[in-house]
CSV table of C-alpha atoms and ligand atoms in Angstrom, one decimal:
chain,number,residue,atom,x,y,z
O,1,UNK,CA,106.2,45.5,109.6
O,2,UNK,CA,104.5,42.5,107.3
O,3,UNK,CA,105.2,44.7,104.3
O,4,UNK,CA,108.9,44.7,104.5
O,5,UNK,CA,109.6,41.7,105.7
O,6,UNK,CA,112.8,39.9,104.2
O,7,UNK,CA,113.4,43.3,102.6
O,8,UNK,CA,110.5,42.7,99.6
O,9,UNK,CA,107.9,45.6,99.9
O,10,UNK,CA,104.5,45.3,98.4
O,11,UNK,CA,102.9,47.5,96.5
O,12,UNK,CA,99.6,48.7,95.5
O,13,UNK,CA,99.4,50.9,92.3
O,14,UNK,CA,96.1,53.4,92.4
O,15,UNK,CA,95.7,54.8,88.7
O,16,UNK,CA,98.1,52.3,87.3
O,17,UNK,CA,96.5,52.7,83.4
O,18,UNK,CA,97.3,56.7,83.7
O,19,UNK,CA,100.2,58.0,82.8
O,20,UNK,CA,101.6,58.5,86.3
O,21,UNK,CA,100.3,54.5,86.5
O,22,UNK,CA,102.6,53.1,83.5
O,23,UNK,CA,105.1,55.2,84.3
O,24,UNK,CA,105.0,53.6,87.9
O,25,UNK,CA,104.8,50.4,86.6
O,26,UNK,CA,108.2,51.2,84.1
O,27,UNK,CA,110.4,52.3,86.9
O,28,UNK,CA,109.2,49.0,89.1
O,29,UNK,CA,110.4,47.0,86.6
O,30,UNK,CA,113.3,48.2,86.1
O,31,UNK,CA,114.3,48.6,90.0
O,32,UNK,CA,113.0,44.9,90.0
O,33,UNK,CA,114.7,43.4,86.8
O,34,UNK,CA,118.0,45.6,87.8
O,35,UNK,CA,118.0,44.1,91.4
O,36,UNK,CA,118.0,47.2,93.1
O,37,UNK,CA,114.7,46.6,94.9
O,38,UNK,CA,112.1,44.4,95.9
O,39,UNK,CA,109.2,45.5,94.8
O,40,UNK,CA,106.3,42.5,95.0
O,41,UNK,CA,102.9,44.7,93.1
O,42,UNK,CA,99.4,43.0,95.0
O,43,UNK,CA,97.2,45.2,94.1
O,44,UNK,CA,96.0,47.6,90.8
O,45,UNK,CA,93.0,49.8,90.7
O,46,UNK,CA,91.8,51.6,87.6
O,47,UNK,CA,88.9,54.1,86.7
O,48,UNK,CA,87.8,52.9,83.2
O,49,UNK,CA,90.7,51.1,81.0
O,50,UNK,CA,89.3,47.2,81.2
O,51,UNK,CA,92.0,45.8,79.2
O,52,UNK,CA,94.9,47.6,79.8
O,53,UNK,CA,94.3,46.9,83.6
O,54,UNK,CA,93.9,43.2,82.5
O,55,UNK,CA,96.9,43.1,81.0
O,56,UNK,CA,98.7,44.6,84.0
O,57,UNK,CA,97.8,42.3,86.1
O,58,UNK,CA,98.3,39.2,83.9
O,59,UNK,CA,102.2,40.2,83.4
O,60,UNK,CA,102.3,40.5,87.2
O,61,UNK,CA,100.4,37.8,88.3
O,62,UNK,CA,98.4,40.8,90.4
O,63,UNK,CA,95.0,38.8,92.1
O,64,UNK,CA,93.4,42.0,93.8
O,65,UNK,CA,92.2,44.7,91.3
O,66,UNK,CA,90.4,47.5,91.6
O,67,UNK,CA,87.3,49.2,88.8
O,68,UNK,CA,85.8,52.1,89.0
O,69,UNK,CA,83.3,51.9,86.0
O,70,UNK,CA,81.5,48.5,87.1
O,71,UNK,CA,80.3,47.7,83.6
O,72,UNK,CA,84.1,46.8,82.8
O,73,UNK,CA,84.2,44.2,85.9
O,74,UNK,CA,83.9,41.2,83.5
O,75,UNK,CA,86.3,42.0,81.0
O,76,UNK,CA,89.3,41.2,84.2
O,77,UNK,CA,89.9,37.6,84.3
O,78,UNK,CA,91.6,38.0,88.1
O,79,UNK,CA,90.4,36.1,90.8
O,80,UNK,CA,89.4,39.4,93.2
O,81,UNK,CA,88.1,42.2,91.4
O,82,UNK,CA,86.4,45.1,93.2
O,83,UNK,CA,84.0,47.3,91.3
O,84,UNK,CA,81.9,50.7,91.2
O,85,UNK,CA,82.6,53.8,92.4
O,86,UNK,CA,84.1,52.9,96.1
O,87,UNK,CA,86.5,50.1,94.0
O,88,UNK,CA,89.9,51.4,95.1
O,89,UNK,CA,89.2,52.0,98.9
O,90,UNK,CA,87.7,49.0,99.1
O,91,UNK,CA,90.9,47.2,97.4
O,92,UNK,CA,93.5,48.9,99.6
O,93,UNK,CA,90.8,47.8,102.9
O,94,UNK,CA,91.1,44.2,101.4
O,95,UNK,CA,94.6,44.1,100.7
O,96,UNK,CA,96.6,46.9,102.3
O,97,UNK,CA,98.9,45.6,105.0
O,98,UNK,CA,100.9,48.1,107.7
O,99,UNK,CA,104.4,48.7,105.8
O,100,UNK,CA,103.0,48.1,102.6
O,101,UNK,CA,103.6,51.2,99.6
O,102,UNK,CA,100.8,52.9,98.0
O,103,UNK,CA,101.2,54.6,95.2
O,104,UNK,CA,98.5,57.2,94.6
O,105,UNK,CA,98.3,57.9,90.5
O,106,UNK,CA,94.3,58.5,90.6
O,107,UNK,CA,93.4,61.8,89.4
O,108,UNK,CA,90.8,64.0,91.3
O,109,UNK,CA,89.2,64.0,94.6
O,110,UNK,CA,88.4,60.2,93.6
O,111,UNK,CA,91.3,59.4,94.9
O,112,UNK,CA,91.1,60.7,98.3
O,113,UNK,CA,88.9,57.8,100.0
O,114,UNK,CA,91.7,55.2,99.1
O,115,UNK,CA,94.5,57.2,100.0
O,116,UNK,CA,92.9,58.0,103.9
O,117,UNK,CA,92.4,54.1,103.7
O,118,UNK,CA,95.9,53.3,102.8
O,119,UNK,CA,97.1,55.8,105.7
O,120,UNK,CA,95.1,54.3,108.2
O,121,UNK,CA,96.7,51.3,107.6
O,122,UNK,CA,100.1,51.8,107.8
O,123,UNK,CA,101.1,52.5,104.5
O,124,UNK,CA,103.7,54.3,103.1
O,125,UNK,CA,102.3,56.5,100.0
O,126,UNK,CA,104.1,57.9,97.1
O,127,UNK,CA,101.6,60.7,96.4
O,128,UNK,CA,101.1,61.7,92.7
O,129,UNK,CA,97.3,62.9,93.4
O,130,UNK,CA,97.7,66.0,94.3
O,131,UNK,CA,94.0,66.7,94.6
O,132,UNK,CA,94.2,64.4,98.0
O,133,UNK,CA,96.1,67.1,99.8
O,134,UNK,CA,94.0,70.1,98.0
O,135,UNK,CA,91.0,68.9,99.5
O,136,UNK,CA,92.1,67.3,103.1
O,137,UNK,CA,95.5,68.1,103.8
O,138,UNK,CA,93.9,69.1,107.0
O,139,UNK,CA,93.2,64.9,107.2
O,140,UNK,CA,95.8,63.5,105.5
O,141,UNK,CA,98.9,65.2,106.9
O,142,UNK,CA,98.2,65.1,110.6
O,143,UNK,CA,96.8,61.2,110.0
O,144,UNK,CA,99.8,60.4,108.3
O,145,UNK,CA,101.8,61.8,111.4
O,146,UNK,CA,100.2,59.8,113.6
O,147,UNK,CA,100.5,56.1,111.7
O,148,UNK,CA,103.6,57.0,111.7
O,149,UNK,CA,104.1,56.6,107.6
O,150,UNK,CA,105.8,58.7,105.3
O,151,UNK,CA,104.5,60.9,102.4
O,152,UNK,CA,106.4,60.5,99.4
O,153,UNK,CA,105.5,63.6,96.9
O,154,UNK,CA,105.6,61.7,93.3
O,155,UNK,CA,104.6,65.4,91.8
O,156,UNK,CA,108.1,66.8,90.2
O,157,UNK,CA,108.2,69.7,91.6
O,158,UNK,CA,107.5,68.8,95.5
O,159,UNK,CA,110.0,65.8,94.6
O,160,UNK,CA,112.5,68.5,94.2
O,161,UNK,CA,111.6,70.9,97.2
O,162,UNK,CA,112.0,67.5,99.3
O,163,UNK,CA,115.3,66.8,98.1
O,164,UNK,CA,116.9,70.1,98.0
O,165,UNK,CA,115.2,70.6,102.0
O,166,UNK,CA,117.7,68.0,102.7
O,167,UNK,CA,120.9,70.2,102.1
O,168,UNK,CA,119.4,72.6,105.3
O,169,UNK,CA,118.7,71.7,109.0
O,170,UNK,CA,114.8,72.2,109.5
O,171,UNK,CA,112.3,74.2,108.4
O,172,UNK,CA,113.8,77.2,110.1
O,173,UNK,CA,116.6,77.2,107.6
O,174,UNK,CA,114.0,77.7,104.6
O,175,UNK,CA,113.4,81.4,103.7
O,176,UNK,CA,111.1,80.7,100.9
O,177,UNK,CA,110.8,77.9,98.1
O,178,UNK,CA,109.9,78.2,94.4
O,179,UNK,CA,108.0,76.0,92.6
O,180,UNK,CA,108.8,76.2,89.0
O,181,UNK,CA,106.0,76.2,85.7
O,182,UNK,CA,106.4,75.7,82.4
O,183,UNK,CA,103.8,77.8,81.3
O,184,UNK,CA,102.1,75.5,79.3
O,185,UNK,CA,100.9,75.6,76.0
O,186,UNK,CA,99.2,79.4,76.2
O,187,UNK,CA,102.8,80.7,77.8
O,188,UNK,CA,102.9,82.9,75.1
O,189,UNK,CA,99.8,83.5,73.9
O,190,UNK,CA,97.7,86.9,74.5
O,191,UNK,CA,94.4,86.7,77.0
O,192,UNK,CA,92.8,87.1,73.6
O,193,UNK,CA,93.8,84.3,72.1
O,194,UNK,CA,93.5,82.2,75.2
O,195,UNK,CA,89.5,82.9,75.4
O,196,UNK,CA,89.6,80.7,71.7
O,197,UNK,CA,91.3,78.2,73.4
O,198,UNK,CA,90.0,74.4,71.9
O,199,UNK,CA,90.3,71.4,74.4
O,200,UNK,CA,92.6,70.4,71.6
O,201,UNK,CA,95.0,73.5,72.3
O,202,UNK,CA,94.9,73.0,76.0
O,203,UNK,CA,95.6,69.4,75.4
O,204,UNK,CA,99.0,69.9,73.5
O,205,UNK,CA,101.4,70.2,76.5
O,206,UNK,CA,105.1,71.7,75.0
O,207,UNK,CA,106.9,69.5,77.2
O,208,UNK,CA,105.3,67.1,79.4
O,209,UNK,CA,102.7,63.6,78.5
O,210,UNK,CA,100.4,63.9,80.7
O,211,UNK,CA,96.5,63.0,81.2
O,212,UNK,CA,94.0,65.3,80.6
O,213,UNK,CA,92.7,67.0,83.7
O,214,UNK,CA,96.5,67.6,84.4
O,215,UNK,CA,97.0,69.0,80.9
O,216,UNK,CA,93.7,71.3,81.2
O,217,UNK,CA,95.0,72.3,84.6
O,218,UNK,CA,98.5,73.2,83.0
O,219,UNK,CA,97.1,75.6,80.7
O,220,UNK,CA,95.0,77.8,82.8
O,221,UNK,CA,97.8,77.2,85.6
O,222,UNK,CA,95.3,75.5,88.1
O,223,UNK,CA,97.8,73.1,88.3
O,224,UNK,CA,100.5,75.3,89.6
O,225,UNK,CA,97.7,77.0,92.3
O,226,UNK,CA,97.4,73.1,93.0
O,227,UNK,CA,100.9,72.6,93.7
O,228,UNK,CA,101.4,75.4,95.9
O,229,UNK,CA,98.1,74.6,97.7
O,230,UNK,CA,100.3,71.3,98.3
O,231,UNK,CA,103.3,72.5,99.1
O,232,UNK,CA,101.7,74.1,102.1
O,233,UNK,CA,100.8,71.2,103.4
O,234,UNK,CA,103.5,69.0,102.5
O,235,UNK,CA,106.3,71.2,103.7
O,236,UNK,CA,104.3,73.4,106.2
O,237,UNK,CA,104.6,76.9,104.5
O,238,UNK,CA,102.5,79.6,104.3
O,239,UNK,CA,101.7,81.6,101.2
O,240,UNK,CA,104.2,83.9,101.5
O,241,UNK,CA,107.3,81.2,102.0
O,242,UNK,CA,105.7,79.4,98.4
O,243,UNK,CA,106.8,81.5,95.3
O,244,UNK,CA,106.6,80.0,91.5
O,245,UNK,CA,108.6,81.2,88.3
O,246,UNK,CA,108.1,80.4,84.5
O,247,UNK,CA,110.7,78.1,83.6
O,248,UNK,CA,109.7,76.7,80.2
O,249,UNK,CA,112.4,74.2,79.9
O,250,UNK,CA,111.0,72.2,82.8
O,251,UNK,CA,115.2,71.0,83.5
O,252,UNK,CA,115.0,73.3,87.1
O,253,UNK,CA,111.8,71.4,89.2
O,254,UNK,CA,112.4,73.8,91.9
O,255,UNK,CA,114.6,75.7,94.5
O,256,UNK,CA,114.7,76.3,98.0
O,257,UNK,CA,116.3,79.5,99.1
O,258,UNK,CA,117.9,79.0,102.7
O,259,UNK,CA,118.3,81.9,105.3
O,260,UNK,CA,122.0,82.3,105.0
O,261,UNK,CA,121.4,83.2,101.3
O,262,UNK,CA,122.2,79.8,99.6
O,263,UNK,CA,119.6,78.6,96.8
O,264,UNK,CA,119.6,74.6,96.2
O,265,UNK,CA,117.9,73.9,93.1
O,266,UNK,CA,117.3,70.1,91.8
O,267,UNK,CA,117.5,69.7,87.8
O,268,UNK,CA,116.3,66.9,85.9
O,269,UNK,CA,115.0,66.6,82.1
O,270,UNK,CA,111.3,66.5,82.4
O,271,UNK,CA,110.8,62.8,82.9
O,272,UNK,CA,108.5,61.6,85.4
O,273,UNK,CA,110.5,58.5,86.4
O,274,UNK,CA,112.8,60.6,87.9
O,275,UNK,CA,110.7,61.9,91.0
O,276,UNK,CA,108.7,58.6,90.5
O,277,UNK,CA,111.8,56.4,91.2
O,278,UNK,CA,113.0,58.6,94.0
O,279,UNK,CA,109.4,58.1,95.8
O,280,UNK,CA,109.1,54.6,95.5
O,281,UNK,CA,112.7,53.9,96.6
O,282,UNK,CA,112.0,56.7,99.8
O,283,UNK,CA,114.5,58.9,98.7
O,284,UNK,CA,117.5,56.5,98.4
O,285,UNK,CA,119.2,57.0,95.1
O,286,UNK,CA,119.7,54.3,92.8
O,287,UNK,CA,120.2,53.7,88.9
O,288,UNK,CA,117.5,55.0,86.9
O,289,UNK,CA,115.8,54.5,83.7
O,290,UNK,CA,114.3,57.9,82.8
O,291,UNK,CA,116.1,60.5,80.6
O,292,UNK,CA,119.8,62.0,81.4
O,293,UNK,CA,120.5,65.3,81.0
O,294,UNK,CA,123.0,66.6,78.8
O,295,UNK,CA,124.9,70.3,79.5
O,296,UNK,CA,126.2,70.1,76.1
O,297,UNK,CA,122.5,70.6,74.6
O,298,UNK,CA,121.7,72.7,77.5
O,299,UNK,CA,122.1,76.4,76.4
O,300,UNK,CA,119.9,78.4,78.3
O,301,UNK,CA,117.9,77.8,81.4
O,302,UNK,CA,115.0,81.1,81.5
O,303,UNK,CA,113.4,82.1,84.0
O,304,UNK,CA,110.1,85.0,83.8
O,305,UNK,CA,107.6,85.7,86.4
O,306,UNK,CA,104.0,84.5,86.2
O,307,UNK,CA,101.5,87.2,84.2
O,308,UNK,CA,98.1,87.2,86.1
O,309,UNK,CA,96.6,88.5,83.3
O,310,UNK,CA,96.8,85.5,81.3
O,311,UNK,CA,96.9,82.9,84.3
O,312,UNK,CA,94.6,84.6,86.8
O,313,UNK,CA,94.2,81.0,88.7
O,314,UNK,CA,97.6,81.5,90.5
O,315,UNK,CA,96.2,84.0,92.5
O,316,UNK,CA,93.8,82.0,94.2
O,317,UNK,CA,96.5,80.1,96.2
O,318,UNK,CA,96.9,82.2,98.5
O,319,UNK,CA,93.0,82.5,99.7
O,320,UNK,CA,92.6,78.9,100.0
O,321,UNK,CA,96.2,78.5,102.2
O,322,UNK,CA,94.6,81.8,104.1
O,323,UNK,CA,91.3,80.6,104.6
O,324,UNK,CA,91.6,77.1,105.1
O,325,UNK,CA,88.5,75.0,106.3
O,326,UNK,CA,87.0,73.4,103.3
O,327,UNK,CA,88.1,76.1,100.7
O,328,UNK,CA,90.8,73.4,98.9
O,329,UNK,CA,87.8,71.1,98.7
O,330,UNK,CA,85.6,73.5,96.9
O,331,UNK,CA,88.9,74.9,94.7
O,332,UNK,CA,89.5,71.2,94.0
O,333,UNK,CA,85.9,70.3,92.6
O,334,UNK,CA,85.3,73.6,91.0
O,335,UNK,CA,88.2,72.9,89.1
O,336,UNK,CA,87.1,68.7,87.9
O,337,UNK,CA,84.0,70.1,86.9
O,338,UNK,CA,85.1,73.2,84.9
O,339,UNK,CA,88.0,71.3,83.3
O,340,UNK,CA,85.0,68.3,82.2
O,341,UNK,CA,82.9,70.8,81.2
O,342,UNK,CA,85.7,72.8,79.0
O,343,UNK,CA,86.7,69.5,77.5
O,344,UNK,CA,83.1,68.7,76.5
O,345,UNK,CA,82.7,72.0,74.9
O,346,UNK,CA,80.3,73.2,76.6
O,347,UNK,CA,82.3,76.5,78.3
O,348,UNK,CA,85.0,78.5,76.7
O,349,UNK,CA,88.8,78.1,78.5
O,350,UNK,CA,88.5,81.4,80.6
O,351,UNK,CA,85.2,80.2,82.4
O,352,UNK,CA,87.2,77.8,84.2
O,353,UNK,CA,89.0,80.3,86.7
O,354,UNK,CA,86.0,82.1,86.4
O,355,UNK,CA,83.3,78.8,88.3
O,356,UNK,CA,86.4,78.3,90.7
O,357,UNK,CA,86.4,81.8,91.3
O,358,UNK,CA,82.7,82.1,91.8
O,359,UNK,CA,82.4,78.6,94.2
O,360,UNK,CA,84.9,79.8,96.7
O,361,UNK,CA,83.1,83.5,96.6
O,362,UNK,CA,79.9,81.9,97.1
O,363,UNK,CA,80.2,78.8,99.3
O,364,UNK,CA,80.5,78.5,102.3
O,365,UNK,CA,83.5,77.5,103.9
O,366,UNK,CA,83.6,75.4,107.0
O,367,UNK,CA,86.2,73.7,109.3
O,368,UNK,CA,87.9,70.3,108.2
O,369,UNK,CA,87.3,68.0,111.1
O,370,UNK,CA,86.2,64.5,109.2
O,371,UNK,CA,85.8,63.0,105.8
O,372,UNK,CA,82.5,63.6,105.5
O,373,UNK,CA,83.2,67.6,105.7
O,374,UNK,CA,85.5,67.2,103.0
O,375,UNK,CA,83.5,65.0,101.0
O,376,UNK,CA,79.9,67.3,101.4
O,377,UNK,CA,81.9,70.4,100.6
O,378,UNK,CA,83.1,68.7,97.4
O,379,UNK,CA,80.0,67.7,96.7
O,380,UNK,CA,78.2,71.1,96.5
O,381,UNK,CA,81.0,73.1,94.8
O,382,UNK,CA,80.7,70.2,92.2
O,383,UNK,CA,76.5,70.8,91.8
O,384,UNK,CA,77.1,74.7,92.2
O,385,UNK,CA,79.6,74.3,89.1
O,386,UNK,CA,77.2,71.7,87.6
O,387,UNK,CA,74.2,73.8,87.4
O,388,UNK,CA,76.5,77.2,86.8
O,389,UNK,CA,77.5,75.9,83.4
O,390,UNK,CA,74.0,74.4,82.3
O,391,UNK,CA,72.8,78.0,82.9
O,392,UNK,CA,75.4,79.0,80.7
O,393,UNK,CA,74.3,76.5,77.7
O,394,UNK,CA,70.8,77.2,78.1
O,395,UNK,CA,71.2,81.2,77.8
O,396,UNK,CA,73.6,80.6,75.4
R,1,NAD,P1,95.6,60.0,84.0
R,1,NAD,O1,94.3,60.6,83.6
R,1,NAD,O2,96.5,59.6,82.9
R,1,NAD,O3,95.4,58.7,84.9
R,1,NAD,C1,94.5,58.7,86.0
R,1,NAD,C2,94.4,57.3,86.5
R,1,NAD,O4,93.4,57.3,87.6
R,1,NAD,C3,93.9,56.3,85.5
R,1,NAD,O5,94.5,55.0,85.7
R,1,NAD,C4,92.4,56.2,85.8
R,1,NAD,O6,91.8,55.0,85.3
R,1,NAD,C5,92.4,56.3,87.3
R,1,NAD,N1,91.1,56.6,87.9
R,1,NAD,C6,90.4,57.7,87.6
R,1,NAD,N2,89.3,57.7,88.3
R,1,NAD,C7,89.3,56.6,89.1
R,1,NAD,C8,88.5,56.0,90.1
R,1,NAD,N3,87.4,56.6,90.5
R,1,NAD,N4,88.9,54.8,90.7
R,1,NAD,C9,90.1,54.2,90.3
R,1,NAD,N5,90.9,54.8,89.4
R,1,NAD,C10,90.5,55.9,88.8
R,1,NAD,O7,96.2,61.1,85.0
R,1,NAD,P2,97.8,61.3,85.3
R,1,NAD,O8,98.4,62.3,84.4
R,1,NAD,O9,98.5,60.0,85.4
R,1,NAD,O10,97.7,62.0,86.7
R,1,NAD,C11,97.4,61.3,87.9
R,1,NAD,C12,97.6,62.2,89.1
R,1,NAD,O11,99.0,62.5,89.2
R,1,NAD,C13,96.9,63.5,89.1
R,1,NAD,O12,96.5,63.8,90.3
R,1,NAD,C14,97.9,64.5,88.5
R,1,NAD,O13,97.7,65.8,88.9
R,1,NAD,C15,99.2,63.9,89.2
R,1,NAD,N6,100.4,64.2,88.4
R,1,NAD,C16,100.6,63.8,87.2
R,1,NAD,C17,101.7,64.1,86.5
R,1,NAD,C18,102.0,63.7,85.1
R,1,NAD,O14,103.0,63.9,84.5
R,1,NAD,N7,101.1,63.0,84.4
R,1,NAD,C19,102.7,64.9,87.1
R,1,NAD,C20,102.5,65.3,88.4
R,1,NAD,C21,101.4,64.9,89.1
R,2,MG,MG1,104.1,69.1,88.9
């Protein structure tokens, strides 16, 4: 495999000015200036953030970057830069070799084209974009099976299902595994007070920096129906082997519960480099740079269960896993445009689960076969949302 060759691996960053991005970035760094791997980055692809994706690439001496908003294209002094919506497929298509490591930090279905491209070449991917797998785990998992290359979850919690699987023999030994949540910001709040929600509110994550789609999706819990909608496909559960449990710490990032009766848990202090680390090294352990945890400050470790009342999106998990097809598509798309739409003011916090709701009752769902069945489902859940909340607006 070209990538590995002489034991460097090369790397292409998707989302590296997010927050999953830098963080990337950080932890490659250190592995590379602490000699504990050869990480070589070729490649960065951005949505919008000109000048911090510059600047990136400058300190790495990157020559094949990646824009989504075109109008920023001549702000990058780097000889290759690919622009417009298509930008980050088109990068890893230029650039992407077999054995080659992909990181996916692009939020949304965006993301999706670049990481089937990445796949189909050969590449390894450490999988922050959860949305990918929402959508076409139906494509992605079975694609991934046959070239032959690993999935790396980069999302905390599948981080920690994958290393506490490793303490059982096969999925046989699994009786169930628990994704944990920190509740977010409305955790304790009444269903009252969460219909005043501001984007501002939503936005103020207790204890995790994250973007905003993420953060938005953390506060109604979307996040969490997300996850387990990932889970099922990463690990091959159904819904009733994928349970999740408030744990507002966020120091437990989730347990698996064996047959026999043991429960293997994975703790951490909620610091990103930790399951980001673990990805791009492939599950090999080396010294890190993200937080430690300390027992001495640790005095309590709670656990609740999940009220539907005030996080009704949990609940719709289990249709999509049940139903299949092109239902994580339309949950997926539902959610970007309700989340936009909420952060723009222009429908209150509770409307969110409502569209998502509403799309999956009223589309219809099909079979997953290709690309473009993901891709046209997407795209009318996203113009049934669309026009759902300009109906809103107008009779408001
Ligand atoms: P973010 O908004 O901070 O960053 C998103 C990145 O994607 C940015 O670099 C942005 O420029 C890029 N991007 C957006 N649209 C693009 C496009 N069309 N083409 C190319 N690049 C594009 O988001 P984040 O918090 O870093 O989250 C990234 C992904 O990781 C999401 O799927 C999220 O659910 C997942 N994730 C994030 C965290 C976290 O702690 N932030 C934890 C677990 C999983
Ligand atoms: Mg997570």
């Amino acid at each position: 495999m070209t990538g590995i060759a002489d034991g460097r691996r090369r790397v292409i960053v998707l989302g590296s000015t997010g927050s999953i991005g830098v963080s990337a970035l950080d932890v490659i760094a250190h592995l590379v200036d602490s000699g504990h791997a050869r990480l070589d980055v070729v490649g960065l692809a951005a949505g919008s953030r000109s000048g911090l994706l510059a600047e990136q690439a400058g300190r790495l001496g990157v020559a094949h970057v990646a824009i989504a908003d075109a109008s920023r294209a001549g702000d990058i002094a780097v000889e290759n830069v690919h622009a417009g919506p298509d930008a980050a497929r088109e990068l890893v298509e230029a650039v992407a070799e077999p054995g080659d490591l992909v990181v996916g930090a692009m939020v949304g279905a965006a993301g999706l084209p670049a990481t089937i491209a990445a796949i189909d070449r050969g590449c390894d991917v450490a999988l922050a974009n959860k949305e990918t797998l929402v959508a076409a785990g139906a494509l992605v998992m079975p694609l991934a099976r046959q070239r032959g290359v690993e999935l790396y979850p980069v999302d905390s919690e599948h981080s920690a299902i994958a290393q506490c699987l490793r303490s059982g023999r096969g999925i046989d030994a699994v009786r169930r595994i628990v994704l944990t949540a920190s509740g977010g910001p409305f955790r304790a709040w009444s269903p009252e007070r969460i219909a005043t929600a501001t984007p501002a509110d939503a936005l103020s994550h207790p204890t995790w920096e994250m973007g905003r789609k993420i953060s938005v999706d953390s506060a109604s819990m979307m996040n969490k129906t997300l996850e387990v909608i990932e889970a099922h496909w990463l690990f091959g559960l159904d819904a009733d082997g994928i349970e999740v449990v408030v744990h507002r710490q966020s120091i437990v990032h989730g347990f698996v519960e064996f047959v026999d009766g043991s429960v293997v848990a994975q703790l951490g202090p909620p610091d990103m480099r930790t399951p980001i680390q673990y990805a791009l090294t492939g599950g090999t352990r080396r010294p890190g740079n993200s937080k430690r945890l300390d027992w001495r400050t640790l005095s309590s470790l709670d656990f609740e269960p999940v009220d539907p009342a005030r996080f009704p999106a949990l609940g719709l998990a289990r249709s999509v896993i049940e139903q299949g097809g092109t239902s994580g598509a339309i949950l997926n798309a539902a959610n970007e445009i309700a989340v936009e739409a909420f952060l723009d003011e222009r429908i209150p916090f509770p409307r969110i689960h409502d569209l998502v709701r509403e799309a999956l009752e009223r589309l219809p769902v099909g079979p997953v076969e290709t690309l473009q069945d993901v891709l046209a489902a997407d795209a009318e859940a996203r113009a049934f949302v669309a026009k759902s909340c300009l109906t809103a607006q107008e009779s408001a």
